[in-house]
Tab-separated table of C-alpha atoms in Angstrom:
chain	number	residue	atom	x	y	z
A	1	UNK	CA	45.211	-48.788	-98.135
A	2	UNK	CA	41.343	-48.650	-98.662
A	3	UNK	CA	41.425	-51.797	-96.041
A	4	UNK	CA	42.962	-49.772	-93.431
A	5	UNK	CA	41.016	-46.639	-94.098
A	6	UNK	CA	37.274	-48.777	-93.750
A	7	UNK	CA	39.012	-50.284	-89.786
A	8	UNK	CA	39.577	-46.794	-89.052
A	9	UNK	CA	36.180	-45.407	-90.052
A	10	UNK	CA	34.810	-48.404	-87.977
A	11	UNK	CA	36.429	-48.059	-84.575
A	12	UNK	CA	35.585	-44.325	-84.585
A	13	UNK	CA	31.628	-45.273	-85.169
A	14	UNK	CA	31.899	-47.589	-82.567
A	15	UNK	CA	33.840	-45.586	-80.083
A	16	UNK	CA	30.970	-42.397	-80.928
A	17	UNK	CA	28.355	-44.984	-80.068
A	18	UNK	CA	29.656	-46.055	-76.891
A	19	UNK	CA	30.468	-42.411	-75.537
A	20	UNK	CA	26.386	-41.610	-76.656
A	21	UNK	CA	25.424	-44.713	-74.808
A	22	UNK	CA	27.697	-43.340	-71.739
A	23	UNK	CA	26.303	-40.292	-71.816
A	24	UNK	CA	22.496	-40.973	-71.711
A	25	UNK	CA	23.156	-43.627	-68.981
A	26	UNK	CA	24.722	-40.724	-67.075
A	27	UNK	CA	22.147	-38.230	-67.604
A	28	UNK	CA	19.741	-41.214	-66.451
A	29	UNK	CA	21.655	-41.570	-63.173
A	30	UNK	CA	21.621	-38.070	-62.235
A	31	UNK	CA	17.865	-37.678	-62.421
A	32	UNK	CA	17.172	-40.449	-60.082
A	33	UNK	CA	19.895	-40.906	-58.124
A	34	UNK	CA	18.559	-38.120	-55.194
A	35	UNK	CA	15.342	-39.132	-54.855
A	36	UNK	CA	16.535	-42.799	-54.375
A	37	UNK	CA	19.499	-41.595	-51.628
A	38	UNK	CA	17.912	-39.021	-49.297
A	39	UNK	CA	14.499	-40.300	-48.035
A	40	UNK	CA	12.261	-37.509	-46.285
A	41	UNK	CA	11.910	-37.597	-42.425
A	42	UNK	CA	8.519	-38.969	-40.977
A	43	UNK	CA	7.170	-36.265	-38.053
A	44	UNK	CA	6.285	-38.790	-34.626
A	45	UNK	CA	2.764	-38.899	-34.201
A	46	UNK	CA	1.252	-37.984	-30.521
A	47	UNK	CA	-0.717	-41.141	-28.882
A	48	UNK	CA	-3.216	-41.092	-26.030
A	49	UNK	CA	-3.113	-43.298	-23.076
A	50	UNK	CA	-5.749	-44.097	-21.292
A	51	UNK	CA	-6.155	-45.406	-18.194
A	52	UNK	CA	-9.574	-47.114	-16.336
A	53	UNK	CA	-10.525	-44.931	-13.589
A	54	UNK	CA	-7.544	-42.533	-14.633
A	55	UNK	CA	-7.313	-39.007	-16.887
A	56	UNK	CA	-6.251	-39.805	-20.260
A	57	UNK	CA	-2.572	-39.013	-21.122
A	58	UNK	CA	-0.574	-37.578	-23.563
A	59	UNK	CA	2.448	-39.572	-24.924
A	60	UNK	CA	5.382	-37.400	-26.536
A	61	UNK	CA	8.867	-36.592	-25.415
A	62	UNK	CA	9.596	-32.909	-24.543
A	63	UNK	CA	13.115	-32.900	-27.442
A	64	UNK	CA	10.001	-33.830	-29.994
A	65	UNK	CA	8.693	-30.410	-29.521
A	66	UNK	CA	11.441	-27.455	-30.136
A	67	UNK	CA	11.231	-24.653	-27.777
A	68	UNK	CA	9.031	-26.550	-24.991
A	69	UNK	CA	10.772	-27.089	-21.589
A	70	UNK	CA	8.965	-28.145	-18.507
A	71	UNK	CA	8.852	-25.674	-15.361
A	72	UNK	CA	7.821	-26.598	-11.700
A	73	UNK	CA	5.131	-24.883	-10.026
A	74	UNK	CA	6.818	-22.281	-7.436
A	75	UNK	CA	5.201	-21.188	-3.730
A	76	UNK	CA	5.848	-17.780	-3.630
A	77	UNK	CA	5.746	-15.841	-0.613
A	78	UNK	CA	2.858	-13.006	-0.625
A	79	UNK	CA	3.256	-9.397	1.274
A	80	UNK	CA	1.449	-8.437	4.207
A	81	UNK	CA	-1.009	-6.065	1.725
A	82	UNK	CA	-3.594	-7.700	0.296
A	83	UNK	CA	-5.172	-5.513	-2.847
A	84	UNK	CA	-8.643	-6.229	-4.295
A	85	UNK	CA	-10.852	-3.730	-6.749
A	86	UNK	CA	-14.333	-3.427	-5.811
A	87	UNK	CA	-17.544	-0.993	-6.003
A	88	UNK	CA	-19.326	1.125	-3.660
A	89	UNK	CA	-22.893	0.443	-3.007
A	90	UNK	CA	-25.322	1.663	-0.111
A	91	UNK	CA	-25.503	0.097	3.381
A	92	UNK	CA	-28.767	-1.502	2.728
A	93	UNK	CA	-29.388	-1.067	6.309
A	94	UNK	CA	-29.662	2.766	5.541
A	95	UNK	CA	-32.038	2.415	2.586
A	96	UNK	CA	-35.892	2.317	3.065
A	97	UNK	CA	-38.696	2.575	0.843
A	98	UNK	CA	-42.341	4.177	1.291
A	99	UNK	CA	-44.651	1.555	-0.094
A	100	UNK	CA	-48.560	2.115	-0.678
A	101	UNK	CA	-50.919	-0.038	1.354
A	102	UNK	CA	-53.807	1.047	0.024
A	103	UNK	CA	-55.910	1.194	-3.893
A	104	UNK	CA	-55.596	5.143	-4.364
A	105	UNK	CA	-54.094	7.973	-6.402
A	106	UNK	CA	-50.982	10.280	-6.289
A	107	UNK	CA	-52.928	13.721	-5.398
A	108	UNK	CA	-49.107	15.284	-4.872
A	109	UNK	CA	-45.638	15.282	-4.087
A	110	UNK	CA	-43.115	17.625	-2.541
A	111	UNK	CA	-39.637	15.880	-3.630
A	112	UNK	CA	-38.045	14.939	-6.643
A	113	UNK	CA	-35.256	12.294	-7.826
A	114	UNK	CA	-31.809	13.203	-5.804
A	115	UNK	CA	-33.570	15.784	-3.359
A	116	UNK	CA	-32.484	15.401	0.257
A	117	UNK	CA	-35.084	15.028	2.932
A	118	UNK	CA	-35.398	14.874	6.469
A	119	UNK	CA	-36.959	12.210	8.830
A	120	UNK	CA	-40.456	12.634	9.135
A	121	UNK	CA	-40.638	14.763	6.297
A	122	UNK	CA	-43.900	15.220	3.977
A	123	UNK	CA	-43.225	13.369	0.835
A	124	UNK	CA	-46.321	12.513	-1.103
A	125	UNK	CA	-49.849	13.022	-0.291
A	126	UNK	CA	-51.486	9.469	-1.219
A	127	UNK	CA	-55.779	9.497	-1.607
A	128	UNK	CA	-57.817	6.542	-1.035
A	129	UNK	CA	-61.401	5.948	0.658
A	130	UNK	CA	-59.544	3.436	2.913
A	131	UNK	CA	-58.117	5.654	5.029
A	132	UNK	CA	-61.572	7.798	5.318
A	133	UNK	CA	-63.157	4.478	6.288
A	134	UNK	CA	-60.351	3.609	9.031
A	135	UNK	CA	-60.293	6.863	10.492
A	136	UNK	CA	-64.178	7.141	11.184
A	137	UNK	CA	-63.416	3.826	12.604
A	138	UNK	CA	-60.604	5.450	14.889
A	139	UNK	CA	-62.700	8.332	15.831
A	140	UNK	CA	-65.975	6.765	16.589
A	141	UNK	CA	-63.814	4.063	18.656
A	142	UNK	CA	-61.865	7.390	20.121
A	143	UNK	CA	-65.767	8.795	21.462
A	144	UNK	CA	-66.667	5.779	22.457
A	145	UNK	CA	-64.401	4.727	25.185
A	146	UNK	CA	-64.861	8.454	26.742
A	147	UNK	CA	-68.375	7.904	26.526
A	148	UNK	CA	-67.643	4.775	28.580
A	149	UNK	CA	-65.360	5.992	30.824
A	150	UNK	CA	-67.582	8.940	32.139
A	151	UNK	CA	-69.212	7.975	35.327
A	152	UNK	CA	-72.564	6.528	35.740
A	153	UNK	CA	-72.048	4.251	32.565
A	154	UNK	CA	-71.872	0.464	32.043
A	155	UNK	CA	-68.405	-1.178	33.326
A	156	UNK	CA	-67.728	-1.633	29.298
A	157	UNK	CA	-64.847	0.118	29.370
A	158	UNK	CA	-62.283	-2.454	28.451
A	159	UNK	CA	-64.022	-3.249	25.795
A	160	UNK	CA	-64.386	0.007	24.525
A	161	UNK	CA	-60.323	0.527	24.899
A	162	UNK	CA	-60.086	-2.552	22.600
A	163	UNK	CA	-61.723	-1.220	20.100
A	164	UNK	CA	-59.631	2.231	20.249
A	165	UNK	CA	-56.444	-0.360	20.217
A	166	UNK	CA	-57.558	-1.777	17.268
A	167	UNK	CA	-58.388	1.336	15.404
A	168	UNK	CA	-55.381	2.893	15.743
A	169	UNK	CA	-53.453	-0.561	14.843
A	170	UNK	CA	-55.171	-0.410	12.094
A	171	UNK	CA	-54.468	3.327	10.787
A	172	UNK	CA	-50.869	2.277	11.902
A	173	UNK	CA	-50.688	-0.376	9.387
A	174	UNK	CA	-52.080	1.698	6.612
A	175	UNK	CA	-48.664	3.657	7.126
A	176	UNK	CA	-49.642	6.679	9.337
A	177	UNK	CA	-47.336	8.449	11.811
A	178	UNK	CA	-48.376	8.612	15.296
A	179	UNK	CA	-48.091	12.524	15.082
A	180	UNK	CA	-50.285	12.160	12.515
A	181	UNK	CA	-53.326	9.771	13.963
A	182	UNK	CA	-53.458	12.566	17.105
A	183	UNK	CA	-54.406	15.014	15.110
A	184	UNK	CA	-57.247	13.163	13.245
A	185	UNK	CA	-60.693	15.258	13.609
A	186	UNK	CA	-62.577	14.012	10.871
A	187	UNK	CA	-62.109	11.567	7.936
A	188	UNK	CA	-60.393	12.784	5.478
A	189	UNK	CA	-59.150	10.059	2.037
A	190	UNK	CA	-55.717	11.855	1.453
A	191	UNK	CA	-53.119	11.141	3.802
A	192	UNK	CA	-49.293	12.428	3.504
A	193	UNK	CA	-46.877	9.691	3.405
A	194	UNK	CA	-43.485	10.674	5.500
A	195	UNK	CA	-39.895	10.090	4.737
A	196	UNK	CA	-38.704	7.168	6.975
A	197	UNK	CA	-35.145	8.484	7.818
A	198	UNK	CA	-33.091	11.233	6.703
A	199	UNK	CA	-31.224	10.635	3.254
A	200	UNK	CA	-31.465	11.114	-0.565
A	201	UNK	CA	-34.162	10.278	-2.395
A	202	UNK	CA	-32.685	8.191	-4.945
A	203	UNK	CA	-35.450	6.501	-6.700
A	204	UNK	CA	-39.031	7.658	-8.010
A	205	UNK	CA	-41.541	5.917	-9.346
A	206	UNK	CA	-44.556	8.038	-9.050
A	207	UNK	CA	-45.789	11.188	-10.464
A	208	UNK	CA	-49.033	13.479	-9.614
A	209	UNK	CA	-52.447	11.639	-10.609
A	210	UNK	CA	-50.875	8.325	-11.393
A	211	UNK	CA	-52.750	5.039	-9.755
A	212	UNK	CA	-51.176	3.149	-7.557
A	213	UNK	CA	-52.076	-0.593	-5.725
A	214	UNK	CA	-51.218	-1.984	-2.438
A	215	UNK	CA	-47.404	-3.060	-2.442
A	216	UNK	CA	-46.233	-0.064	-5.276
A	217	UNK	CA	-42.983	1.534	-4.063
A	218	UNK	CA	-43.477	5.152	-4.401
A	219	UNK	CA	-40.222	5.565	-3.179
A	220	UNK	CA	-36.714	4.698	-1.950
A	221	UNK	CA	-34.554	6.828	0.743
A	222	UNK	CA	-30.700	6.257	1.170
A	223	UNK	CA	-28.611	8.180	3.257
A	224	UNK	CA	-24.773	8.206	2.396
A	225	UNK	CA	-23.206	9.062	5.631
A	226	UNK	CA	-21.439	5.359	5.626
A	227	UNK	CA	-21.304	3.335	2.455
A	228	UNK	CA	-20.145	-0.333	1.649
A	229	UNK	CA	-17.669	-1.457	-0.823
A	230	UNK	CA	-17.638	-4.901	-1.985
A	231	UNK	CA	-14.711	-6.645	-3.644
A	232	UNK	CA	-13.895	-10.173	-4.249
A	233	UNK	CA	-10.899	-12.228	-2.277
A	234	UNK	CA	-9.823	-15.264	-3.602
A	235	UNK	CA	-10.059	-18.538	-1.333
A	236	UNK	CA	-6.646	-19.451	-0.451
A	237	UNK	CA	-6.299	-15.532	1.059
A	238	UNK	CA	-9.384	-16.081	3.167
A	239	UNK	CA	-7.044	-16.938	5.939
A	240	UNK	CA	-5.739	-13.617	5.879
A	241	UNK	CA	-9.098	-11.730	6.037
A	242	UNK	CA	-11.489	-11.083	9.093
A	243	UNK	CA	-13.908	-8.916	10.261
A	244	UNK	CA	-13.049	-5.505	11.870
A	245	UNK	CA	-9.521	-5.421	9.343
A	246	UNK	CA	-8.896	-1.940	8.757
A	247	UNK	CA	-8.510	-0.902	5.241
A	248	UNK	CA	-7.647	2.120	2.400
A	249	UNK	CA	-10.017	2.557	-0.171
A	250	UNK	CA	-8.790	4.909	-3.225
A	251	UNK	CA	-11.459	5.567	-6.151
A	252	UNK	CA	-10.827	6.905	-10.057
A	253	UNK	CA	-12.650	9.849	-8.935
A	254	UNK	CA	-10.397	10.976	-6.253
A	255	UNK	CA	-6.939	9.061	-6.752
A	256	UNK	CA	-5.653	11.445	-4.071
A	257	UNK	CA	-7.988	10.845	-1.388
A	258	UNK	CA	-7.560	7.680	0.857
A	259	UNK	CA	-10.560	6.433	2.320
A	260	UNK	CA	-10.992	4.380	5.870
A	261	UNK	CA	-12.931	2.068	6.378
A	262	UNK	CA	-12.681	-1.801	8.234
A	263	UNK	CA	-14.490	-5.318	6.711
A	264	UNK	CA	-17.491	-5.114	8.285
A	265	UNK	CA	-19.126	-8.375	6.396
A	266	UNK	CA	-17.024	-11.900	4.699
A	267	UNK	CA	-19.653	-13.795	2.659
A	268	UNK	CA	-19.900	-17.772	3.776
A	269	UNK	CA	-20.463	-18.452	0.022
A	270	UNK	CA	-17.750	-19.160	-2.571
A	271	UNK	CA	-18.348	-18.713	-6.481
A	272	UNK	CA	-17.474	-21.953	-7.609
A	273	UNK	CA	-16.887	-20.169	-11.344
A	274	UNK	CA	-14.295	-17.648	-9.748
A	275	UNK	CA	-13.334	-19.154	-6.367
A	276	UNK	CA	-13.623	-15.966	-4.677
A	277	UNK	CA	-15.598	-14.936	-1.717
A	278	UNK	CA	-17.193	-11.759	-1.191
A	279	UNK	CA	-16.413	-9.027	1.439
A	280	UNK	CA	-18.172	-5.975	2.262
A	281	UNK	CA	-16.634	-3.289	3.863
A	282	UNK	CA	-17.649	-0.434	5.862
A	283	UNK	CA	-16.639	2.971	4.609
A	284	UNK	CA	-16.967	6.641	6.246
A	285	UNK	CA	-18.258	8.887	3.293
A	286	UNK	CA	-16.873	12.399	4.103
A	287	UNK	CA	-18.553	15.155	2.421
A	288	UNK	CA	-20.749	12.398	0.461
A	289	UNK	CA	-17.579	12.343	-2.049
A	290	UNK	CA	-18.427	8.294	-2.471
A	291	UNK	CA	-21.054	7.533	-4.913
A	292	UNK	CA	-22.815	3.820	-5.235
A	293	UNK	CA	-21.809	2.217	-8.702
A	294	UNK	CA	-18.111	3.869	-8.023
A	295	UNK	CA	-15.224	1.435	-8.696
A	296	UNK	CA	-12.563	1.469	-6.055
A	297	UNK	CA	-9.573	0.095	-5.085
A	298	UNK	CA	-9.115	-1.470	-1.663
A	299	UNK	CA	-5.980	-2.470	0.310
A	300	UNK	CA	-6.252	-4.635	3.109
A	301	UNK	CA	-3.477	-4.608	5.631
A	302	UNK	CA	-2.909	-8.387	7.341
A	303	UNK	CA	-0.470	-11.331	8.070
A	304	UNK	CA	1.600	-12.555	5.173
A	305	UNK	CA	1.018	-15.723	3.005
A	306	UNK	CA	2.079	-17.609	0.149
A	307	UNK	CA	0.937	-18.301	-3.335
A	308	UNK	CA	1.398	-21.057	-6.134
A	309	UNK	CA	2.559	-18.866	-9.502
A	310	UNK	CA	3.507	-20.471	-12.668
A	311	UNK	CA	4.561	-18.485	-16.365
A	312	UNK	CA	1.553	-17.395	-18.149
A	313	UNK	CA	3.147	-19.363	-21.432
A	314	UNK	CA	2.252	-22.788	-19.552
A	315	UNK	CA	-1.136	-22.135	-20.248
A	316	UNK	CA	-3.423	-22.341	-22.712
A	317	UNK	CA	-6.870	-21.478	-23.016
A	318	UNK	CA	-9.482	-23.776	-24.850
A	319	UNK	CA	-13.107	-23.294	-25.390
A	320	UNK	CA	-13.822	-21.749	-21.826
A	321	UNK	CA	-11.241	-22.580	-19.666
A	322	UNK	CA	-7.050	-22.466	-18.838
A	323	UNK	CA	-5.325	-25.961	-19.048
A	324	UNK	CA	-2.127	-26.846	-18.421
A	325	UNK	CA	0.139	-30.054	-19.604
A	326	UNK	CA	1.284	-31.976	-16.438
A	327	UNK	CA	4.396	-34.144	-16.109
A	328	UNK	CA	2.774	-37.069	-14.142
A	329	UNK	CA	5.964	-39.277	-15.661
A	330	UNK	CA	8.752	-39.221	-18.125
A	331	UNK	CA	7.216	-38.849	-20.938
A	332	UNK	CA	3.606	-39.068	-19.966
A	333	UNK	CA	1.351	-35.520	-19.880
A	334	UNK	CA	-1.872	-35.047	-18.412
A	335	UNK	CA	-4.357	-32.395	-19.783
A	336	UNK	CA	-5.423	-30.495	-16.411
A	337	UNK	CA	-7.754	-27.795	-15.994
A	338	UNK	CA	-6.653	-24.853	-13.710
A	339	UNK	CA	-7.977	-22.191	-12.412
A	340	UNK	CA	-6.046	-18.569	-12.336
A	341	UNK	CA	-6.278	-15.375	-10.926
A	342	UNK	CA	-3.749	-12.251	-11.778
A	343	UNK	CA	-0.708	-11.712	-10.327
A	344	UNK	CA	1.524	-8.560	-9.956
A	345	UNK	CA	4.859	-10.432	-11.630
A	346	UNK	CA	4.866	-9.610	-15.028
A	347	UNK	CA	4.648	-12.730	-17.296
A	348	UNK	CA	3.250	-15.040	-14.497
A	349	UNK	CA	-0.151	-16.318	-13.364
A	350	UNK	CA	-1.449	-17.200	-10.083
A	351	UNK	CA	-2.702	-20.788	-9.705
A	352	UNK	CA	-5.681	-20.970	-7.393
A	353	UNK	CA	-6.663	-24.741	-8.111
A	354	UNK	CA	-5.404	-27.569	-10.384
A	355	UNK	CA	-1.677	-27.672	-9.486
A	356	UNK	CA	0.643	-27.852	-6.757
A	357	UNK	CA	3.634	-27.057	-5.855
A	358	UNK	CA	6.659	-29.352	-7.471
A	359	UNK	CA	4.302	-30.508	-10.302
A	360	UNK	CA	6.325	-29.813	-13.780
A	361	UNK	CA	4.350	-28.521	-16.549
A	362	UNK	CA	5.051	-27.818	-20.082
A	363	UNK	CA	5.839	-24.167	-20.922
A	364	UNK	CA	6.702	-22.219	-23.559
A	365	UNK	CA	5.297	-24.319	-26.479
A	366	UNK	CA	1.837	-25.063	-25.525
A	367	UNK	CA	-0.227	-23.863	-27.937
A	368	UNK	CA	2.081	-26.708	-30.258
A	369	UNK	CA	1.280	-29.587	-27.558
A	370	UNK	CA	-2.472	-28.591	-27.254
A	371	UNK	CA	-2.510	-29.276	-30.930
A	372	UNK	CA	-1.208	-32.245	-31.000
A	373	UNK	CA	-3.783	-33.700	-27.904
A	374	UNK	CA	-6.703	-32.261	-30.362
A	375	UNK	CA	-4.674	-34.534	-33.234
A	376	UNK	CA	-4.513	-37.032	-30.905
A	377	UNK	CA	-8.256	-37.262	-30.485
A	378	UNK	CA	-8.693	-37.188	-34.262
A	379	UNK	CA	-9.822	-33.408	-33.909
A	380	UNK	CA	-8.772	-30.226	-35.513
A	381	UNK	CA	-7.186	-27.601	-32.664
């Protein structure tokens, strides 16, 4: 009986130590069997091509990046308006300014900053000894040829009338009037200076007893009967544009008034930075409503045209200029710089240079792929 008792104390001890033994194997297995079974995913890693002679390319599949898809670049057609913002300045043709030619002295003035004067009109009263010194010159010249001329005297005369030339040239090029050398009867150092044309004065650099030096502006007269306004037009509309166009011109001032006017100038220069030429155009200002320095806005009517427009999310801008990601083959991406300019469909861009139409670019995701050609190149985006 005591036998039987000590086998059955034994198999239980042995069958405790095997369920122990089963159990720590089991708590074993469950704390590394995941790690072992589900290994983590490694991300693809962009590679640059490059080619001798060629632009280096980006390597990458467009499923590798979720949310890009690839667009073509679309030739839209343009309307027959062509819009362009620009700013009113003065027909430089109507602008003149009274500039000493002589070492002298303000002794006074008769106008102010934004007065309006007349043709002709007295403006400053300028003294220097040069103009007492040239006008003796005139007037003994001016005695001297009568003397000459009156009968019974030498056959001098031509020479005399020489001399009388030459004095008034002179007086003439010191910036006297003719009205104003006839009435010379003795020297006299102050001369008035005259207003040039009829206008505004709209810039003054002198005052009353100041010095002045041969080549100071005193002065500068504009008259705002006709004004320009000069906008930009991009290249690829230069086609469209021509001298004599007629035009509407609409300012922030007066968004109810329409202004006429016609392109009187096209500039044979294009900014390289913007790839836009210049225009000026010829505007009538009724009333003297326009001001210079105004911003306006300026529609041109002409012939329609086309334009190359992609969405604004295939672009991305980095460090000073817009790039896109061109498909030049499956798989293969090209980091091209573009150049833009806006465009009236919302979301969209206007391509002006870098693409064509039919080339596929990435969109959508392109702030993702210009990281990974800046991780391609071992640099931080």
């Amino acid at each position: 009986m005591i036998r039987i008792r000590a086998n059955l104390i034994a198999i239980l001890a042995c069958a405790a130590a095997a369920g122990l033994a089963f159990s720590i194997c089991g708590c074993r297995g469950d704390s590394a069997g995941p790690a072992a079974a589900v290994p983590e995913a490694t991300p693809f890693a962009p590679r640059l091509v490059k080619q001798q002679g060629s632009p280096e390319l980006l390597e990458f599949k467009a499923g590798d990046v979720p949310g890009l898809v690839m667009v073509e670049v679309q030739n839209v057609e343009l309307p027959g308006l062509l819009e362009t913002s620009g700013q009113i300045t003065y027909d430089d043709r109507r602008v003149s300014t009274i500039v000493s030619r002589v070492q002298g002295r303000i002794e006074e003035t008769r106008v102010s900053l934004w007065d309006s004067v007349s043709r002709g009109e007295k403006i400053v009263a300028l003294y220097s000894p040069d103009f007492m010194t040239a006008e003796a010159e005139y007037l003994q010249a001016h005695d001297t040829s009568k003397l000459i001329a009156a009968p019974g005297v030498g056959s001098s005369s031509d020479f005399a009338g020489s001399l009388l030339i030459a004095a008034k040239r002179k007086l003439q090029l010191l910036g006297m009037s003719e009205s104003d050398i006839q009435a010379i009867r003795s020297p006299d150092p102050t001369v008035w200076m005259r207003a040039p044309l009829s206008g505004v004065v709209v810039d003054n650099k002198v005052q009353r007893g100041s010095a002045v030096n041969p080549g100071d502006i005193l002065f500068t007269v504009g008259t705002l009967e006709d004004v320009w306004i000069t906008g930009d037009i991009y290249e690829d509309d230069l086609a469209r544009v021509q001298v004599g166009q007629q035009l509407d011109a609409v300012t922030t001032a007066f968004p109810d008034r329409t202004f006429k006017g016609i392109i009187a100038r096209v500039s044979p220069n294009i900014d390289p930075g913007t790839h836009t030429a210049q225009i000026r155009c010829e505007v009538k200002n009724t009333n003297g409503m326009l001001k210079p320095q105004m911003l306006a806005k300026v529609t041109i009517v002409t012939r329609p045209g086309s334009a190359l427009v992609i969405p604004q999310d295939a672009l991305v801008f980095d460090i000073d200029n817009y790039y896109a990601f061109v498909e030049v083959s499956p798989g293969m991406f090209e980091h091209r710089k573009v150049a833009i300019a806006s465009w009236s469909r919302a979301g969209y861009a206007r391509i002006v240079s870098g693409l064509k139409a039919g080339d596929r670019v990435a969109s959508g995701e392109t702030l993702q792929v210009n990281a990974l050609w800046h991780e391609a190149h071992g640099e931080s985006s």
